mmCIF file of C-alpha atoms in Angstrom:
data_model
loop_
_atom_site.group_PDB
_atom_site.id
_atom_site.type_symbol
_atom_site.label_atom_id
_atom_site.label_comp_id
_atom_site.label_asym_id
_atom_site.label_seq_id
_atom_site.Cartn_x
_atom_site.Cartn_y
_atom_site.Cartn_z
ATOM 1 C CA UNK F 234 68.008 59.349 39.416
ATOM 2 C CA UNK F 235 66.594 62.121 37.296
ATOM 3 C CA UNK F 236 68.764 62.251 34.189
ATOM 4 C CA UNK F 237 68.420 66.039 34.153
ATOM 5 C CA UNK F 238 69.387 66.304 37.806
ATOM 6 C CA UNK F 239 71.021 69.604 38.748
ATOM 7 C CA UNK F 240 73.039 68.080 41.592
ATOM 8 C CA UNK F 241 75.142 64.912 41.843
ATOM 9 C CA UNK F 242 76.317 64.161 45.368
ATOM 10 C CA UNK F 243 77.958 67.328 46.687
ATOM 11 C CA UNK F 244 78.376 68.751 43.176
ATOM 12 C CA UNK F 245 76.061 71.356 41.671
ATOM 13 C CA UNK F 246 75.899 71.183 37.865
ATOM 14 C CA UNK F 247 76.864 74.466 36.199
ATOM 15 C CA UNK F 248 76.733 73.808 32.453
ATOM 16 C CA UNK F 249 77.264 71.004 29.917
ATOM 17 C CA UNK F 250 80.663 70.516 28.337
ATOM 18 C CA UNK F 251 79.906 67.840 25.766
ATOM 19 C CA UNK F 252 77.883 64.777 24.889
ATOM 20 C CA UNK F 253 78.556 61.488 23.140
ATOM 21 C CA UNK F 254 76.543 58.367 22.369
ATOM 22 C CA UNK F 255 76.993 56.891 25.842
ATOM 23 C CA UNK F 256 78.303 59.723 27.994
ATOM 24 C CA UNK F 257 77.812 63.358 28.905
ATOM 25 C CA UNK F 258 80.268 65.743 30.540
ATOM 26 C CA UNK F 259 79.333 68.646 32.788
ATOM 27 C CA UNK F 260 81.111 71.400 34.644
ATOM 28 C CA UNK F 261 80.096 71.379 38.288
ATOM 29 C CA UNK F 262 81.084 72.982 41.574
ATOM 30 C CA UNK F 263 81.707 71.295 44.910
ATOM 31 C CA UNK F 264 79.178 73.085 47.100
ATOM 32 C CA UNK F 265 81.408 73.062 50.203
ATOM 33 C CA UNK F 266 84.848 73.656 48.690
ATOM 34 C CA UNK F 267 83.601 76.025 45.958
ATOM 35 C CA UNK F 268 86.013 74.394 43.500
ATOM 36 C CA UNK F 269 84.934 73.541 39.956
ATOM 37 C CA UNK F 270 85.241 70.008 38.583
ATOM 38 C CA UNK F 271 84.267 68.048 35.484
ATOM 39 C CA UNK F 272 81.759 65.206 35.796
ATOM 40 C CA UNK F 273 81.469 62.518 33.159
ATOM 41 C CA UNK F 274 78.123 60.720 33.272
ATOM 42 C CA UNK F 275 78.268 57.283 31.637
ATOM 43 C CA UNK F 276 75.293 55.086 30.832
ATOM 44 C CA UNK F 277 75.831 51.759 32.591
ATOM 45 C CA UNK F 278 74.468 49.888 29.594
ATOM 46 C CA UNK F 279 77.582 50.907 27.677
ATOM 47 C CA UNK F 280 80.056 50.966 30.536
ATOM 48 C CA UNK F 281 83.060 48.670 30.702
ATOM 49 C CA UNK F 282 84.970 50.676 33.250
ATOM 50 C CA UNK F 283 86.568 48.352 35.804
ATOM 51 C CA UNK F 284 90.004 48.349 34.204
ATOM 52 C CA UNK F 285 89.620 51.966 33.128
ATOM 53 C CA UNK F 286 88.897 53.226 36.618
ATOM 54 C CA UNK F 287 91.873 51.329 38.020
ATOM 55 C CA UNK F 288 94.316 53.111 35.745
ATOM 56 C CA UNK F 289 92.666 56.454 36.444
ATOM 57 C CA UNK F 290 93.144 55.890 40.158
ATOM 58 C CA UNK F 291 96.834 55.182 39.634
ATOM 59 C CA UNK F 292 97.597 58.474 37.870
ATOM 60 C CA UNK F 293 99.203 61.234 39.926
ATOM 61 C CA UNK F 294 101.071 63.805 37.844
ATOM 62 C CA UNK F 295 100.744 67.554 37.577
ATOM 63 C CA UNK F 296 100.361 67.349 33.773
ATOM 64 C CA UNK F 297 97.711 64.605 33.768
ATOM 65 C CA UNK F 298 94.037 65.184 34.524
ATOM 66 C CA UNK F 299 93.132 63.726 37.932
ATOM 67 C CA UNK F 300 90.240 61.492 38.928
ATOM 68 C CA UNK F 301 88.628 62.600 42.196
ATOM 69 C CA UNK F 302 85.603 60.441 42.862
ATOM 70 C CA UNK F 303 83.329 57.728 41.470
ATOM 71 C CA UNK F 304 79.576 57.957 42.083
ATOM 72 C CA UNK F 305 77.028 55.364 40.958
ATOM 73 C CA UNK F 306 73.264 55.067 40.822
ATOM 74 C CA UNK F 307 70.941 52.569 39.166
ATOM 75 C CA UNK F 308 71.486 53.850 35.653
ATOM 76 C CA UNK F 309 74.761 55.789 35.483
ATOM 77 C CA UNK F 310 78.341 56.001 36.668
ATOM 78 C CA UNK F 311 79.701 59.477 37.387
ATOM 79 C CA UNK F 312 83.432 60.119 37.157
ATOM 80 C CA UNK F 313 84.358 63.325 38.961
ATOM 81 C CA UNK F 314 87.555 64.744 37.489
ATOM 82 C CA UNK F 315 89.810 67.745 37.390
ATOM 83 C CA UNK F 316 88.434 70.526 35.203
ATOM 84 C CA UNK F 317 90.849 71.901 32.608
ATOM 85 C CA UNK F 318 89.561 75.414 32.033
ATOM 86 C CA UNK F 319 91.349 76.640 28.921
ATOM 87 C CA UNK F 320 90.392 74.286 26.132
ATOM 88 C CA UNK F 321 92.608 71.896 24.203
ATOM 89 C CA UNK F 322 95.670 72.122 21.991
ATOM 90 C CA UNK F 323 93.688 71.915 18.757
ATOM 91 C CA UNK F 324 91.548 74.862 19.873
ATOM 92 C CA UNK F 325 94.703 76.716 20.865
ATOM 93 C CA UNK F 326 96.550 76.224 17.580
ATOM 94 C CA UNK F 327 93.501 76.784 15.375
ATOM 95 C CA UNK F 328 92.690 79.974 17.288
ATOM 96 C CA UNK F 329 95.922 81.609 16.155
ATOM 97 C CA UNK F 330 94.494 82.691 12.787
ATOM 98 C CA UNK F 331 97.103 80.989 10.647
ATOM 99 C CA UNK F 332 100.081 82.051 12.753
ATOM 100 C CA UNK F 333 102.496 79.392 13.915
ATOM 101 C CA UNK F 334 103.173 78.899 17.597
ATOM 102 C CA UNK F 335 106.397 80.524 18.729
ATOM 103 C CA UNK F 336 109.352 78.331 19.617
ATOM 104 C CA UNK F 337 108.931 79.158 23.312
ATOM 105 C CA UNK F 338 105.249 78.202 23.221
ATOM 106 C CA UNK F 339 105.994 74.936 21.436
ATOM 107 C CA UNK F 340 108.811 74.165 23.839
ATOM 108 C CA UNK F 341 106.658 74.742 26.919
ATOM 109 C CA UNK F 342 103.639 72.760 25.707
ATOM 110 C CA UNK F 343 105.626 69.936 24.145
ATOM 111 C CA UNK F 344 107.977 69.716 27.123
ATOM 112 C CA UNK F 345 105.146 69.409 29.636
ATOM 113 C CA UNK F 346 103.418 66.845 27.432
ATOM 114 C CA UNK F 347 106.619 64.798 27.272
ATOM 115 C CA UNK F 348 106.955 64.944 31.053
ATOM 116 C CA UNK F 349 103.458 63.453 31.349
ATOM 117 C CA UNK F 350 104.275 60.718 28.819
ATOM 118 C CA UNK F 351 107.589 59.983 30.565
ATOM 119 C CA UNK F 352 105.648 59.424 33.789
ATOM 120 C CA UNK F 353 103.376 56.965 31.965
ATOM 121 C CA UNK F 354 106.153 55.125 30.102
ATOM 122 C CA UNK F 355 108.922 55.093 32.694
ATOM 123 C CA UNK F 356 107.137 55.029 36.043
ATOM 124 C CA UNK F 357 103.833 53.248 35.398
ATOM 125 C CA UNK F 358 104.806 51.326 32.234
ATOM 126 C CA UNK F 359 101.637 52.571 30.533
ATOM 127 C CA UNK F 360 101.249 53.284 26.818
ATOM 128 C CA UNK F 361 98.648 55.967 26.123
ATOM 129 C CA UNK F 362 97.838 54.818 22.551
ATOM 130 C CA UNK F 363 95.630 57.806 21.720
ATOM 131 C CA UNK F 364 97.837 60.874 21.953
ATOM 132 C CA UNK F 365 96.274 63.668 19.914
ATOM 133 C CA UNK F 366 95.638 67.405 20.015
ATOM 134 C CA UNK F 367 92.135 67.084 21.467
ATOM 135 C CA UNK F 368 93.458 65.113 24.437
ATOM 136 C CA UNK F 369 95.929 67.795 25.480
ATOM 137 C CA UNK F 370 94.076 70.235 27.722
ATOM 138 C CA UNK F 371 95.118 73.419 29.522
ATOM 139 C CA UNK F 372 94.432 74.454 33.100
ATOM 140 C CA UNK F 373 93.893 77.999 34.393
ATOM 141 C CA UNK F 374 97.645 78.694 34.232
ATOM 142 C CA UNK F 375 97.901 77.258 30.700
ATOM 143 C CA UNK F 376 99.784 74.194 31.886
ATOM 144 C CA UNK F 377 99.290 70.929 30.007
ATOM 145 C CA UNK F 378 96.785 68.357 31.275
ATOM 146 C CA UNK F 379 96.900 65.074 29.351
ATOM 147 C CA UNK F 380 93.490 63.382 29.163
ATOM 148 C CA UNK F 381 91.530 60.460 27.689
ATOM 149 C CA UNK F 382 93.081 57.108 28.562
ATOM 150 C CA UNK F 383 90.459 55.050 26.752
ATOM 151 C CA UNK F 384 93.012 52.935 24.873
ATOM 152 C CA UNK F 385 95.789 53.031 27.442
ATOM 153 C CA UNK F 386 97.329 49.785 28.579
ATOM 154 C CA UNK F 387 99.912 48.751 31.142
ATOM 155 C CA UNK F 388 102.649 46.216 30.517
ATOM 156 C CA UNK F 389 106.328 45.566 31.105
ATOM 157 C CA UNK F 390 108.186 44.142 28.126
ATOM 158 C CA UNK F 391 105.341 42.788 26.006
ATOM 159 C CA UNK F 392 104.420 44.072 22.572
ATOM 160 C CA UNK F 393 100.940 45.339 21.743
ATOM 161 C CA UNK F 394 98.882 44.030 18.845
ATOM 162 C CA UNK F 395 95.478 45.746 18.980
ATOM 163 C CA UNK F 396 94.973 48.376 16.277
ATOM 164 C CA UNK F 397 93.657 51.457 18.054
ATOM 165 C CA UNK F 398 94.072 55.204 18.213
ATOM 166 C CA UNK F 399 93.050 58.116 16.000
ATOM 167 C CA UNK F 400 93.869 57.701 12.287
ATOM 168 C CA UNK F 401 95.844 60.911 11.745
ATOM 169 C CA UNK F 402 98.174 60.060 14.628
ATOM 170 C CA UNK F 403 98.854 56.325 14.259
ATOM 171 C CA UNK F 404 102.254 55.017 13.116
ATOM 172 C CA UNK F 405 102.864 52.696 10.148
ATOM 173 C CA UNK F 406 103.339 49.577 12.287
ATOM 174 C CA UNK F 407 99.854 49.952 13.800
ATOM 175 C CA UNK F 408 98.270 50.398 10.375
ATOM 176 C CA UNK F 409 100.101 47.297 9.156
ATOM 177 C CA UNK F 410 98.921 45.447 12.264
ATOM 178 C CA UNK F 411 102.431 44.578 13.342
ATOM 179 C CA UNK F 412 103.365 44.181 17.018
ATOM 180 C CA UNK F 413 104.297 47.561 18.478
ATOM 181 C CA UNK F 414 105.498 49.139 21.708
ATOM 182 C CA UNK F 415 105.869 52.523 23.419
ATOM 183 C CA UNK F 416 107.456 53.919 20.260
ATOM 184 C CA UNK F 417 103.942 54.203 18.789
ATOM 185 C CA UNK F 418 103.302 56.977 21.317
ATOM 186 C CA UNK F 419 106.517 58.665 20.162
ATOM 187 C CA UNK F 420 105.203 58.768 16.586
ATOM 188 C CA UNK F 421 101.960 60.363 17.824
ATOM 189 C CA UNK F 422 103.982 62.937 19.758
ATOM 190 C CA UNK F 423 105.844 63.640 16.519
ATOM 191 C CA UNK F 424 102.561 64.305 14.712
ATOM 192 C CA UNK F 425 101.521 66.701 17.481
ATOM 193 C CA UNK F 426 104.877 68.485 17.355
ATOM 194 C CA UNK F 427 104.675 68.715 13.550
ATOM 195 C CA UNK F 428 101.228 70.319 13.796
ATOM 196 C CA UNK F 429 102.421 72.896 16.323
ATOM 197 C CA UNK F 430 105.346 73.807 14.073
ATOM 198 C CA UNK F 431 103.693 73.836 10.651
ATOM 199 C CA UNK F 432 100.008 74.303 11.483
ATOM 200 C CA UNK F 433 98.959 71.130 9.683
ATOM 201 C CA UNK F 434 99.209 67.353 9.849
ATOM 202 C CA UNK F 435 102.201 65.607 8.245
ATOM 203 C CA UNK F 436 99.914 63.256 6.303
ATOM 204 C CA UNK F 437 96.733 64.663 4.775
ATOM 205 C CA UNK F 438 94.484 63.271 2.055
ATOM 206 C CA UNK F 439 90.847 63.393 0.988
ATOM 207 C CA UNK F 440 89.920 60.258 2.918
ATOM 208 C CA UNK F 441 91.184 58.337 5.924
ATOM 209 C CA UNK F 442 92.168 55.248 3.858
ATOM 210 C CA UNK F 443 94.338 57.482 1.679
ATOM 211 C CA UNK F 444 95.862 59.047 4.786
ATOM 212 C CA UNK F 445 96.750 55.571 6.029
ATOM 213 C CA UNK F 446 98.314 54.660 2.712
ATOM 214 C CA UNK F 447 100.362 57.840 2.832
ATOM 215 C CA UNK F 448 101.548 57.175 6.389
ATOM 216 C CA UNK F 449 102.824 53.750 5.352
ATOM 217 C CA UNK F 450 104.365 54.651 1.998
ATOM 218 C CA UNK F 451 105.415 58.300 2.003
ATOM 219 C CA UNK F 452 107.636 60.573 4.067
ATOM 220 C CA UNK F 453 106.304 63.826 5.508
ATOM 221 C CA UNK F 454 107.413 67.130 4.032
ATOM 222 C CA UNK F 455 109.655 68.975 6.468
ATOM 223 C CA UNK F 456 109.823 72.688 5.795
ATOM 224 C CA UNK F 457 113.085 74.408 6.721
ATOM 225 C CA UNK F 458 113.422 75.288 10.398
ATOM 226 C CA UNK F 459 115.811 77.753 11.996
ATOM 227 C CA UNK F 460 116.151 75.462 14.993
ATOM 228 C CA UNK F 461 118.119 72.500 13.650
ATOM 229 C CA UNK F 462 117.897 70.602 16.943
ATOM 230 C CA UNK F 463 114.113 70.721 16.662
ATOM 231 C CA UNK F 464 114.258 69.636 13.025
ATOM 232 C CA UNK F 465 116.455 66.627 13.822
ATOM 233 C CA UNK F 466 114.265 65.599 16.749
ATOM 234 C CA UNK F 467 111.077 65.825 14.703
ATOM 235 C CA UNK F 468 112.501 63.709 11.871
ATOM 236 C CA UNK F 469 113.593 61.012 14.321
ATOM 237 C CA UNK F 470 110.165 60.905 15.960
ATOM 238 C CA UNK F 471 108.466 60.440 12.581
ATOM 239 C CA UNK F 472 110.857 57.732 11.393
ATOM 240 C CA UNK F 473 108.863 54.844 9.933
ATOM 241 C CA UNK F 474 111.169 52.368 11.651
ATOM 242 C CA UNK F 475 110.092 52.347 15.329
ATOM 243 C CA UNK F 476 113.571 51.229 16.398
ATOM 244 C CA UNK F 477 114.998 54.500 15.087
ATOM 245 C CA UNK F 478 112.654 56.684 17.122
ATOM 246 C CA UNK F 479 113.932 58.208 20.355
ATOM 247 C CA UNK F 480 112.555 57.093 23.696
ATOM 248 C CA UNK F 481 110.645 59.599 25.776
ATOM 249 C CA UNK F 482 113.687 59.977 28.037
ATOM 250 C CA UNK F 483 115.888 60.763 25.039
ATOM 251 C CA UNK F 484 113.403 63.413 23.927
ATOM 252 C CA UNK F 485 113.382 65.072 27.345
ATOM 253 C CA UNK F 486 117.189 65.013 27.384
ATOM 254 C CA UNK F 487 117.515 66.303 23.820
ATOM 255 C CA UNK F 488 119.315 69.582 23.188
ATOM 256 C CA UNK F 489 116.012 71.057 22.064
ATOM 257 C CA UNK F 490 114.182 70.503 25.354
ATOM 258 C CA UNK F 491 117.110 71.152 27.676
ATOM 259 C CA UNK F 492 116.180 74.833 27.534
ATOM 260 C CA UNK F 493 112.426 74.361 27.888
ATOM 261 C CA UNK F 494 110.638 76.643 30.393
ATOM 262 C CA UNK F 495 110.821 75.126 33.847
ATOM 263 C CA UNK F 496 107.566 74.387 35.604
ATOM 264 C CA UNK F 497 107.244 76.228 38.914
ATOM 265 C CA UNK F 498 108.414 74.347 41.959
ATOM 266 C CA UNK F 499 105.645 72.805 44.018
ATOM 267 C CA UNK F 500 105.447 73.387 47.756
ATOM 268 C CA UNK F 501 107.193 70.804 49.917
ATOM 269 C CA UNK F 502 104.831 67.807 50.377
ATOM 270 C CA UNK F 503 104.474 68.562 54.084
ATOM 271 C CA UNK F 504 103.572 72.186 53.333
ATOM 272 C CA UNK F 505 101.174 71.135 50.572
ATOM 273 C CA UNK F 506 99.556 68.592 52.883
ATOM 274 C CA UNK F 507 99.091 71.170 55.629
ATOM 275 C CA UNK F 508 97.634 73.708 53.190
ATOM 276 C CA UNK F 509 95.061 71.130 52.112
ATOM 277 C CA UNK F 510 94.170 70.228 55.700
ATOM 278 C CA UNK F 511 93.779 73.901 56.586
ATOM 279 C CA UNK F 512 91.402 74.350 53.646
ATOM 280 C CA UNK F 513 89.323 71.338 54.713
ATOM 281 C CA UNK F 514 89.137 72.557 58.306
ATOM 282 C CA UNK F 515 88.117 76.043 57.172
ATOM 283 C CA UNK F 516 85.243 74.405 55.283
ATOM 284 C CA UNK F 517 84.096 72.646 58.461
ATOM 285 C CA UNK F 518 85.265 69.157 57.485
ATOM 286 C CA UNK F 519 86.379 66.545 60.017
ATOM 287 C CA UNK F 520 89.922 65.561 59.078
ATOM 288 C CA UNK F 521 90.341 62.796 61.659
ATOM 289 C CA UNK F 522 91.985 59.723 60.059
ATOM 290 C CA UNK F 523 92.174 61.482 56.691
ATOM 291 C CA UNK F 524 95.823 60.384 56.263
ATOM 292 C CA UNK F 525 94.880 56.690 56.316
ATOM 293 C CA UNK F 526 92.057 57.264 53.859
ATOM 294 C CA UNK F 527 94.389 59.074 51.494
ATOM 295 C CA UNK F 528 97.055 56.369 51.684
ATOM 296 C CA UNK F 529 94.410 53.700 51.019
ATOM 297 C CA UNK F 530 93.306 55.549 47.866
ATOM 298 C CA UNK F 531 89.755 55.894 49.157
ATOM 299 C CA UNK F 532 87.654 57.264 46.285
ATOM 300 C CA UNK F 533 84.367 57.204 48.213
ATOM 301 C CA UNK F 534 85.067 58.939 51.529
ATOM 302 C CA UNK F 535 83.920 62.601 51.256
ATOM 303 C CA UNK F 536 86.907 64.013 53.146
ATOM 304 C CA UNK F 537 89.492 61.977 51.196
ATOM 305 C CA UNK F 538 87.825 63.078 47.953
ATOM 306 C CA UNK F 539 87.799 66.702 49.101
ATOM 307 C CA UNK F 540 91.484 66.430 50.012
ATOM 308 C CA UNK F 541 92.364 65.290 46.465
ATOM 309 C CA UNK F 542 90.336 68.128 44.966
ATOM 310 C CA UNK F 543 92.029 70.722 47.178
ATOM 311 C CA UNK F 544 95.539 69.385 46.505
ATOM 312 C CA UNK F 545 95.026 69.498 42.749
ATOM 313 C CA UNK F 546 93.449 72.960 42.983
ATOM 314 C CA UNK F 547 96.488 74.269 44.873
ATOM 315 C CA UNK F 548 98.883 72.803 42.295
ATOM 316 C CA UNK F 549 96.889 74.024 39.291
ATOM 317 C CA UNK F 550 96.758 77.573 40.619
ATOM 318 C CA UNK F 551 100.532 77.889 40.842
ATOM 319 C CA UNK F 552 101.206 80.193 37.909
ATOM 320 C CA UNK F 553 103.941 79.165 35.521
ATOM 321 C CA UNK F 554 106.636 81.512 34.249
ATOM 322 C CA UNK F 555 105.129 81.672 30.762
ATOM 323 C CA UNK F 556 101.530 80.973 31.681
ATOM 324 C CA UNK F 557 100.412 84.581 31.587
ATOM 325 C CA UNK F 558 101.959 85.102 28.157
ATOM 326 C CA UNK F 559 100.087 82.091 26.823
ATOM 327 C CA UNK F 560 96.877 83.366 28.390
ATOM 328 C CA UNK F 561 97.115 86.524 26.305
ATOM 329 C CA UNK F 562 96.927 84.544 23.079
ATOM 330 C CA UNK F 563 93.709 84.195 21.134
ATOM 331 C CA UNK F 564 92.151 81.103 22.679
ATOM 332 C CA UNK F 565 88.655 79.981 23.541
ATOM 333 C CA UNK F 566 88.397 80.388 27.312
ATOM 334 C CA UNK F 567 85.193 78.538 28.074
ATOM 335 C CA UNK F 568 84.978 74.764 27.960
ATOM 336 C CA UNK F 569 81.366 75.233 26.926
ATOM 337 C CA UNK F 570 82.816 75.709 23.431
ATOM 338 C CA UNK F 571 85.157 72.737 23.584
ATOM 339 C CA UNK F 572 84.656 69.602 21.568
ATOM 340 C CA UNK F 573 82.874 66.877 23.539
ATOM 341 C CA UNK F 574 85.849 64.515 23.448
ATOM 342 C CA UNK F 575 88.210 66.800 25.327
ATOM 343 C CA UNK F 576 87.176 65.692 28.803
ATOM 344 C CA UNK F 577 85.960 62.171 28.152
ATOM 345 C CA UNK F 578 88.460 60.322 30.286
ATOM 346 C CA UNK F 579 88.137 56.588 29.832
ATOM 347 C CA UNK F 580 91.397 54.754 30.705
ATOM 348 C CA UNK F 581 92.114 51.081 30.114
ATOM 349 C CA UNK F 582 94.565 48.933 32.044
ATOM 350 C CA UNK F 583 93.462 45.346 31.484
ATOM 351 C CA UNK F 584 95.852 43.374 29.303
ATOM 352 C CA UNK F 585 93.305 40.897 27.951
ATOM 353 C CA UNK F 586 90.898 42.856 25.791
ATOM 354 C CA UNK F 587 87.304 41.700 25.378
ATOM 355 C CA UNK F 588 85.652 41.338 21.983
ATOM 356 C CA UNK F 589 83.410 44.317 22.763
ATOM 357 C CA UNK F 590 86.515 46.424 23.433
ATOM 358 C CA UNK F 591 88.025 45.410 20.111
ATOM 359 C CA UNK F 592 84.816 46.415 18.348
ATOM 360 C CA UNK F 593 84.937 49.763 20.116
ATOM 361 C CA UNK F 594 88.543 50.210 19.047
ATOM 362 C CA UNK F 595 87.631 49.345 15.480
ATOM 363 C CA UNK F 596 85.082 52.147 15.345
ATOM 364 C CA UNK F 597 87.768 54.678 16.190
ATOM 365 C CA UNK F 598 90.210 52.971 13.832
ATOM 366 C CA UNK F 599 87.636 52.079 11.199
ATOM 367 C CA UNK F 600 89.958 52.499 8.230
ATOM 368 C CA UNK F 601 91.904 49.315 8.921
ATOM 369 C CA UNK F 602 89.194 46.737 8.776
ATOM 370 C CA UNK F 603 85.584 46.086 9.610
ATOM 371 C CA UNK F 604 84.883 45.582 13.327
ATOM 372 C CA UNK F 605 83.895 41.974 12.787
ATOM 373 C CA UNK F 606 87.328 41.123 11.422
ATOM 374 C CA UNK F 607 89.090 42.103 14.631
ATOM 375 C CA UNK F 608 90.033 39.255 16.913
ATOM 376 C CA UNK F 609 90.864 39.470 20.595
ATOM 377 C CA UNK F 610 94.535 39.735 21.369
ATOM 378 C CA UNK F 611 96.355 39.357 24.662
ATOM 379 C CA UNK F 612 97.742 42.897 24.598
#
């Protein structure tokens, strides 16, 4: 296939979103549905996607970016995904010209993010392991879309041992290469919350090794907050002892988030299903046996794929109570200006990690040790 091809399957390429060493991301439009999507093109020479694709297929939450379709040719794999149109959280906070986010804005964004993480932790038993500002995207209604599952892993009661994640967001136990659990994600959420409140990271130094040393040995500086519930929650999340951190359920049930803006109710599943079928029929698609294809998680049948795209489009276009207010803030609207990483979904579900995966992890987490000193671990 022509690597500069302007069309991939039924998708017409609109513009590039970002590029990395082994992948490119484009905005595209489904030529029949007229709905925009994101397409990640991955060079097969660098692809290790079997486990990643499986976890992507399993995700179904309004605050998590959806996978629609997988297309392959001789050289590349194309992951067709939901397009988050309004940039990422880092763009959002940095676009406020030194002004802190309001409490209502923090509560909405953080609350929706926690709902996504609760779905991962409590329902799917998945640890994200790379929660950071760049991986928190916004849709057209300024609702949160959690992305990038490149280091995610599924387990029940086991502890993890692989050092991975982004240096500014990792907890002390990961830096010290101790066994860790879902509480590592809670620390990362604490870093994100801290940034939204204070406009900076809790641990900053001139180099990443010094940042790591600070994370292990020093406490963050907590400026005074009017909201004492928020202050107490933040301090618990950034406790160096993982056993003292709250679970994601405790965070959602905290006094701080009990008053978070409610996401709009979704249509009844039967109504939503019928709306999607009506859209497909209006586009001239044959919907015979589409229910079976949907239930079987068919990611190759054109009608089943179109159904997923339409369902997610309907949900994403339901405007939230505070969405319009957030839209009025100074924020980069076009994903053409987003950092390349913001849409590079790359989940991982396999429990036994290959040596090549460990080396890849080491590059992201290069401050701990040289890649060659990593050894495979069962989790």
